[in-house]
Coordinates of C-alpha atoms and ligand atoms in Angstrom, one line a residue:
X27 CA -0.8 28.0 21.3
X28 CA -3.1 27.5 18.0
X29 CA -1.9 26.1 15.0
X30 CA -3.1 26.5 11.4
X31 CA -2.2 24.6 8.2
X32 CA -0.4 28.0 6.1
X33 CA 0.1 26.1 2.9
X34 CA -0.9 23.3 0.4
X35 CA 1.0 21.2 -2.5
X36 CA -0.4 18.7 -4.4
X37 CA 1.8 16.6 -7.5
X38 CA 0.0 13.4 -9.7
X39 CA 2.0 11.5 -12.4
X40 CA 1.8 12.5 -15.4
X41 CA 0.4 8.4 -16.6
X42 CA -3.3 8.3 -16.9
X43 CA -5.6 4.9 -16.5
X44 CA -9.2 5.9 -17.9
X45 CA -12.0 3.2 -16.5
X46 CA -12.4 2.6 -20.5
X47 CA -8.5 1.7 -20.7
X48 CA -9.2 -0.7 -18.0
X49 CA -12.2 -2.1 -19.9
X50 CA -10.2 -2.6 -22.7
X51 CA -8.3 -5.5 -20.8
X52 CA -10.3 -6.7 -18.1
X53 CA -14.4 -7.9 -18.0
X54 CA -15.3 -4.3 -16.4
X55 CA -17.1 -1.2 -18.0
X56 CA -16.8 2.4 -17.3
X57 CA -20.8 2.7 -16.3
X58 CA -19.8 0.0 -13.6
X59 CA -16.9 1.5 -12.2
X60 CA -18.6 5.2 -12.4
X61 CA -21.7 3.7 -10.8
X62 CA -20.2 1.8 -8.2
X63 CA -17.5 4.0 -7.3
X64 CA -17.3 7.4 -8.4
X65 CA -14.3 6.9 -10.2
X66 CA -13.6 8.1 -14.2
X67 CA -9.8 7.9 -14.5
X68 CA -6.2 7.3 -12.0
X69 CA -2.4 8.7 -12.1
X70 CA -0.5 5.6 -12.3
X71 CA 3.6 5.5 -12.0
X72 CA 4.2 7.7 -9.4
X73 CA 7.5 7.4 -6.9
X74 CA 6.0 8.1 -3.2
X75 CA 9.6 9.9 -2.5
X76 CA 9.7 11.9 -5.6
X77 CA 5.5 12.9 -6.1
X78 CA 6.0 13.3 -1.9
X79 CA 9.3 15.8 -2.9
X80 CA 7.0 17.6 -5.5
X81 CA 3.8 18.2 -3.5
X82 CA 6.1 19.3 -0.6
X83 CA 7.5 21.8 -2.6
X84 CA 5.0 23.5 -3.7
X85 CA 3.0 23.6 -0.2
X86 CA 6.5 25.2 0.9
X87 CA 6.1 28.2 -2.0
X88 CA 2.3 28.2 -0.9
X89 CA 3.4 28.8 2.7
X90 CA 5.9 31.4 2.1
X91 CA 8.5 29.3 3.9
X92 CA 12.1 27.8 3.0
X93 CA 13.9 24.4 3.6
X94 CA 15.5 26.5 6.8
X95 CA 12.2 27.3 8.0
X96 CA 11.2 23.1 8.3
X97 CA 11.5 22.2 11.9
X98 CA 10.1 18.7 11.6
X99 CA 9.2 16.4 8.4
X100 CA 6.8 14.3 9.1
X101 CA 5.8 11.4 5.8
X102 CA 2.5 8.9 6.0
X103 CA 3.2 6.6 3.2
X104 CA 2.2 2.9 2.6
X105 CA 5.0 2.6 0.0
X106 CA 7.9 3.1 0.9
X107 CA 10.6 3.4 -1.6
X108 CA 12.4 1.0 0.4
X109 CA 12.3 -1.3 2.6
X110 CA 15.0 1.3 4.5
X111 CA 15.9 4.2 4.8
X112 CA 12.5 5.4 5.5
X113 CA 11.4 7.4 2.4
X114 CA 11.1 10.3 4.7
X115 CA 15.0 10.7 4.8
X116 CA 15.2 10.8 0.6
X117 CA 12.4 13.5 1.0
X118 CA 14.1 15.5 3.4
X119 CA 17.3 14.9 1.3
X120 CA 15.4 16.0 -1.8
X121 CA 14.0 19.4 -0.2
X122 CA 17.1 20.3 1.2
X123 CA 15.8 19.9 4.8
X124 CA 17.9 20.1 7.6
X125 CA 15.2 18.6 10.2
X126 CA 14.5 15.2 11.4
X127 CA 11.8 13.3 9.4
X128 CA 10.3 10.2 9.8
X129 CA 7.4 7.8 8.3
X130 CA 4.0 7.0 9.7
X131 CA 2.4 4.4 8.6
X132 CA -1.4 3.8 9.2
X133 CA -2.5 2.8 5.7
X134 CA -5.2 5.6 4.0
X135 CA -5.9 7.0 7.9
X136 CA -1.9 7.5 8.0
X137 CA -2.1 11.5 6.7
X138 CA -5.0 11.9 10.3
X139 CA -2.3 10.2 12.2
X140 CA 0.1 12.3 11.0
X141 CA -1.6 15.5 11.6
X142 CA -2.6 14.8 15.4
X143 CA 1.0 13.6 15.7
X144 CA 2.9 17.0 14.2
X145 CA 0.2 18.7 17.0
X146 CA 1.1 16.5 19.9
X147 CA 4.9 17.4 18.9
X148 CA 4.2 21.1 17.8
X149 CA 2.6 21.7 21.4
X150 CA 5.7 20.4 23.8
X151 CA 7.2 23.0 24.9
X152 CA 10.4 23.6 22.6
X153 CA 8.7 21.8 20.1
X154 CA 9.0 22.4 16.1
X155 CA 7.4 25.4 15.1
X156 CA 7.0 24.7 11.0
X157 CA 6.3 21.3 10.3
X158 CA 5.8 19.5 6.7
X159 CA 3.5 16.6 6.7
X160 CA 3.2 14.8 3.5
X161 CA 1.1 11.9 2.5
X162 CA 2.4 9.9 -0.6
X163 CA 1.3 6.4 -1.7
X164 CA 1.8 4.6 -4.9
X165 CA -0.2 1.9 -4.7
X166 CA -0.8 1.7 -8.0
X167 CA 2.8 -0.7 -7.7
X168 CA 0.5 -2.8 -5.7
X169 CA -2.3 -3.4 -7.4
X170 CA -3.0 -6.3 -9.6
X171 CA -3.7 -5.0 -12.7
X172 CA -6.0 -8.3 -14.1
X173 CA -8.3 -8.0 -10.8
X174 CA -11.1 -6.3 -11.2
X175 CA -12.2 -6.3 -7.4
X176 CA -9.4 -3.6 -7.1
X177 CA -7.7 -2.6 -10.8
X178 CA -10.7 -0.4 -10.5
X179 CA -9.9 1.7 -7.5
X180 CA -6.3 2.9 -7.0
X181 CA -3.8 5.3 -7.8
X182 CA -0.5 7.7 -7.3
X183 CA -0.3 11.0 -5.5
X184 CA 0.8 12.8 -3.2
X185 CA -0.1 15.9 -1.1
X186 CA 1.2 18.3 1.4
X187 CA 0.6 20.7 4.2
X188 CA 2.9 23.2 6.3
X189 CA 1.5 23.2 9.9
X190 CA 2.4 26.3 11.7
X191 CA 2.2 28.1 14.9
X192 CA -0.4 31.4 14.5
X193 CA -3.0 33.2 16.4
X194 CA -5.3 31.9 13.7
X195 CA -6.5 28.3 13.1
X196 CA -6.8 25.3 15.5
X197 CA -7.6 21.7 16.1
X198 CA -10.9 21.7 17.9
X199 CA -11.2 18.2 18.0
X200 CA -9.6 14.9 17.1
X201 CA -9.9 11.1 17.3
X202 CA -7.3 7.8 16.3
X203 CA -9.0 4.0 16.2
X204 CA -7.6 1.0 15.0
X205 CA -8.9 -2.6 15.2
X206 CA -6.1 -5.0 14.4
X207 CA -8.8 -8.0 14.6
X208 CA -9.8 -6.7 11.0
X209 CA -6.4 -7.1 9.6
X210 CA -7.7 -10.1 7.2
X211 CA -10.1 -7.8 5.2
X212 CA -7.6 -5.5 3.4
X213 CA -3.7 -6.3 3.3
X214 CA -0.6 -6.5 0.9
X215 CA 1.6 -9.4 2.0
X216 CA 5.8 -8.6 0.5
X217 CA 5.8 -9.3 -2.9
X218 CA 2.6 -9.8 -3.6
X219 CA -0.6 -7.3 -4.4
X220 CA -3.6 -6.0 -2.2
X221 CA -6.1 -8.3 -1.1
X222 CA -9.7 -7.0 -0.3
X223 CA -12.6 -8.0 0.7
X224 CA -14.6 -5.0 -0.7
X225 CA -18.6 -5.1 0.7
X226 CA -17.0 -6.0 4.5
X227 CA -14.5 -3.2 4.0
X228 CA -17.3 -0.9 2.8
X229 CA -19.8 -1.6 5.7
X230 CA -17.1 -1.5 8.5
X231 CA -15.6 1.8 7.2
X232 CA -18.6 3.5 7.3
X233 CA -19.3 2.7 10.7
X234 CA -16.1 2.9 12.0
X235 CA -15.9 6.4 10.5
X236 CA -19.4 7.4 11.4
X237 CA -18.4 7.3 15.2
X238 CA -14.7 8.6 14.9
X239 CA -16.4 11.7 13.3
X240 CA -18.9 11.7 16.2
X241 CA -16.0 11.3 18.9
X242 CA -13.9 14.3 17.5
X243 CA -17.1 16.7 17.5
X244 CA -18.0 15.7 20.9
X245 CA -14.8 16.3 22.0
X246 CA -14.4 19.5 20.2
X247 CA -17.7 20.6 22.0
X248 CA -19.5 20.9 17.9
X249 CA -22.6 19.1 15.8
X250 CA -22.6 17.8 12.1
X251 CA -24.4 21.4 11.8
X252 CA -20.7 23.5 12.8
X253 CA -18.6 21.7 9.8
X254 CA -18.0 24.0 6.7
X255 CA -16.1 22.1 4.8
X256 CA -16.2 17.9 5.0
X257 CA -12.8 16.0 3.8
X258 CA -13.3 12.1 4.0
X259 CA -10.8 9.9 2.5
X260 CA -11.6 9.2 -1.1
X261 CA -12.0 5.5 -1.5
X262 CA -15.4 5.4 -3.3
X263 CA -17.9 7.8 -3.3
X264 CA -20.6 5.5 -2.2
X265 CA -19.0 5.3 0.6
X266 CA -18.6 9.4 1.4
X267 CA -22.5 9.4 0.8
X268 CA -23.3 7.4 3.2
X269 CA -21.0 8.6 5.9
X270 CA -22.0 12.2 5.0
X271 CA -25.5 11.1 5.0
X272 CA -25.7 9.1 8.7
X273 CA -23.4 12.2 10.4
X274 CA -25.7 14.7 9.0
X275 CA -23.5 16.6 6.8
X276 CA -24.9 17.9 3.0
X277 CA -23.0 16.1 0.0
X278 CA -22.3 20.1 -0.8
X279 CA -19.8 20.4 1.9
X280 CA -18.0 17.7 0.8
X281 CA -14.8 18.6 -1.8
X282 CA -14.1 15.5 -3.9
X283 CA -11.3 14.8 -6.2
X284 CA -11.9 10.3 -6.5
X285 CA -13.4 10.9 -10.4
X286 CA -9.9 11.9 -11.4
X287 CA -7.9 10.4 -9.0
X288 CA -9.5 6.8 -7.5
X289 CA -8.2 6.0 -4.2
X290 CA -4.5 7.6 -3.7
X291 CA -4.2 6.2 0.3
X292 CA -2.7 9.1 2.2
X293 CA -3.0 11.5 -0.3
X294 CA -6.4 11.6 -0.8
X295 CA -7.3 13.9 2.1
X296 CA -4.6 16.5 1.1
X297 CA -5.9 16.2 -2.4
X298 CA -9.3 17.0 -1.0
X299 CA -8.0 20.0 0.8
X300 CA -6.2 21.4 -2.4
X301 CA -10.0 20.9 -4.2
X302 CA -11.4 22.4 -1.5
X303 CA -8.7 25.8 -1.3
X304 CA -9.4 26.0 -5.7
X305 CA -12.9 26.2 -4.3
X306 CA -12.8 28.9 -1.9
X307 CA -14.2 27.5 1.0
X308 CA -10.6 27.3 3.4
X309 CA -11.6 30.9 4.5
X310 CA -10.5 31.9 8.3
X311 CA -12.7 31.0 10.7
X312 CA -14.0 28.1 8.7
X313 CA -14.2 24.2 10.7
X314 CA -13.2 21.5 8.4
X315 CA -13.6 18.1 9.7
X316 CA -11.1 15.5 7.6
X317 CA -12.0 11.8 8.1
X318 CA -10.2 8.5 7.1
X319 CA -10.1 4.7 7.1
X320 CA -7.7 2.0 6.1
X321 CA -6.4 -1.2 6.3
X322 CA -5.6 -2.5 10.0
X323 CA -8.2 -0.9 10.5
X324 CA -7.2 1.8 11.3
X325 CA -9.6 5.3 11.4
X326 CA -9.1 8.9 12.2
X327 CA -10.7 12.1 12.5
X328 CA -9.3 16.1 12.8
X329 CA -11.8 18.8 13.0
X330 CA -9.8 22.2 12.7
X331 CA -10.6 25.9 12.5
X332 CA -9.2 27.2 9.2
Ligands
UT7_12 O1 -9.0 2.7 1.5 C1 -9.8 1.6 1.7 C2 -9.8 0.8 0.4 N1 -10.9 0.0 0.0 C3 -12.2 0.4 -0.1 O2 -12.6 1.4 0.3 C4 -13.1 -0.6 -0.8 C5 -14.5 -0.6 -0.2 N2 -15.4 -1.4 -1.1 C6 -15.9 -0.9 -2.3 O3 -15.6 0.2 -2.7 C7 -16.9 -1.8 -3.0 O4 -17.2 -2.9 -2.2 C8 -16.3 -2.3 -4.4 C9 -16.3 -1.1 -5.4 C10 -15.0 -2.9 -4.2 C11 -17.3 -3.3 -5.0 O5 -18.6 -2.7 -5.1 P1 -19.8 -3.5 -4.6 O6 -21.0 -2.7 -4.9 O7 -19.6 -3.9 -3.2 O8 -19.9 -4.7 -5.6 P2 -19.8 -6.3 -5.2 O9 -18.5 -6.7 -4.8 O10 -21.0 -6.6 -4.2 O11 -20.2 -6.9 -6.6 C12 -21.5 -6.7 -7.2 C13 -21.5 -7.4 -8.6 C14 -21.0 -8.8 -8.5 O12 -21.7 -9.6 -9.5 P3 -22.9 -10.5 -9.0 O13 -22.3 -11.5 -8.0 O14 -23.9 -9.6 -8.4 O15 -23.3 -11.1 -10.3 C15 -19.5 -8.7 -9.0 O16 -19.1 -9.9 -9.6 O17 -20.6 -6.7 -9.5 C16 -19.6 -7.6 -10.0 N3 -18.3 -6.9 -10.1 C17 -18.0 -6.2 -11.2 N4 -18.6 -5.9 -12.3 C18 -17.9 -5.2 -13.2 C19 -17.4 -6.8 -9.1 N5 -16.4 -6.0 -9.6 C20 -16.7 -5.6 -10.8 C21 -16.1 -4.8 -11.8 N6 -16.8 -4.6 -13.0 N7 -14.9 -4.2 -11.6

């Protein structure tokens, strides 16, 4: 059995934070944040349940499929609407879904968790056969708008896929870490707003990325040479350089969307993908390796054949 990803949706709110807006109230600049990050502007005032509803949509009319047609919704968000239900239940409610649906959370890896997990399930025998996978994050809500450390690198969005069974497409490859003895360097406590510890997030992503991408291509039998099309998590783009740069892979297979959107969590690699489909490179045949870090840490890989 192969499995291919049939359809994409994408939905950002409509609010928009330039770096200069954020200069305007806090001792930053936009040269600094460009510079440092990669990062021009953010969607702020998203509702993970309603942009997760949107993007969903829209991957559905890209698929050619209906609500009927959902076996299995599956939600990676770091905020929830709620404490409960899981938000995954108001987005099946809002799609008209008749399928179980639950929420995965792994932080900004939690759309790679996701994906190997709608695999595992797609592959049992009896299994779902048309699966939506959303990854949603507002963390905009979360962010302290007067710290500069982080004001300058997240926002809202959301983005979709419909996984389904086919002769064409498969994942060649995969790989899940997490190292909970790193918890300390990037956390939101209840009620309060993200705390990061940027430079020991930024070297331990990299190299916690570095050998998840090695991991899935040894397992998948491929080099840095095979990959078309690169996806990493878009949390600064200092960061994508230098994994892209130590696995081997040229800057011009990677399909970035961070100017416009800063960090969105576990939308950024589905935001990627839609940047990457406007480009024309998601042809058949293509491998596309999508790569991921967050707080826990957590870290995950998925190299697929288009
Ligand atoms: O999904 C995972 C989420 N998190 C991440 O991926 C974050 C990973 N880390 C990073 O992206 C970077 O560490 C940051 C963008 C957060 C910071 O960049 P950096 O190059 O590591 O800067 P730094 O913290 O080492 O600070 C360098 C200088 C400092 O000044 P001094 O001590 O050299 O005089 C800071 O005070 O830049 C200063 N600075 C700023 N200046 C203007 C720090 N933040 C700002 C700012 N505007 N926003």
């Amino acid at each position: 059995m192969t499995i291919r990803i049939a359809g994409i949706g994408t939905s950002l709110p409509e609010k928009i934070i330039t770096n200069n807006d954020l200069a305007k109230s806090i001792d930053t600049s936009d040269e600094w944040i460009n510079e440092r990050t990669g990062i021009r502007r953010r969607h702020v005032g998203g509702v993970t349940s309603r942009m997760a509803i949107e993007s969903g949509r829209v991957a559905m009319a890209d698929a050619g499929v209906s609500p009927d047609d959902i076996d299995l919704l599956i939600l990676s968000t770091t905020t929830p609407d709620q404490r409960f239900p899981a938000t995954s239940a108001v987005v099946q409610s809002g799609l008209e879904l008749s399928c179980g649906a639950f929420d995965v959370n792994a932080v900004c890896a939690g759309f790679l968790y996701g994906y190997v997990t709608a695999y595992g399930l797609m592959s049992i025998p009896g299994g779902p056969s048309t699966v939506l996978l959303c990854g949603s994050d507002s963390l905009a809500s979360l962010t302290d708008w007067t710290d500069r450390s982080t004001a300058i690198l997240f926002g809202d969005g959301a983005g979709s896929v419909i996984l389904e069974r086919h002769e064409q497409g498969d994942l060649l490859g995969w790989d899940l870490g997490a190292d909970g003895n790193l918890q300390s360097i990037l956390y939101c406590d209840h009620g309060d707003f993200i705390q990061m510890e940027g430079r020991e997030v930024f070297k331990k992503a990299v190299r916690a990325v570095v050998g998840s991408v090695d991991k899935a291509l040894s397992n998948a039998g491929l080099t840095a040479d095979d990959i078309d099309v690169f996806l990493p998590h878009q949390a600064n783009i200092r960061i994508i350089e230098a994994i892209a740069n130590r696995v081997g892979i040229p800057m011009e297979k990677t399909h970035n969307v961070i100017a416009d959107t800063g960090n969105t969590s576990s939308a950024s690699i589905p935001l990627a993908m839609a940047k990457a489909q406007a480009n024309g490179v998601l042809q058949p045949g293509a491998v596309v390796c999508m790569t991921g870090f967050g707080g826990g840490m957590t870290w995950g890989t998925a190299v697929v054949r288009w």
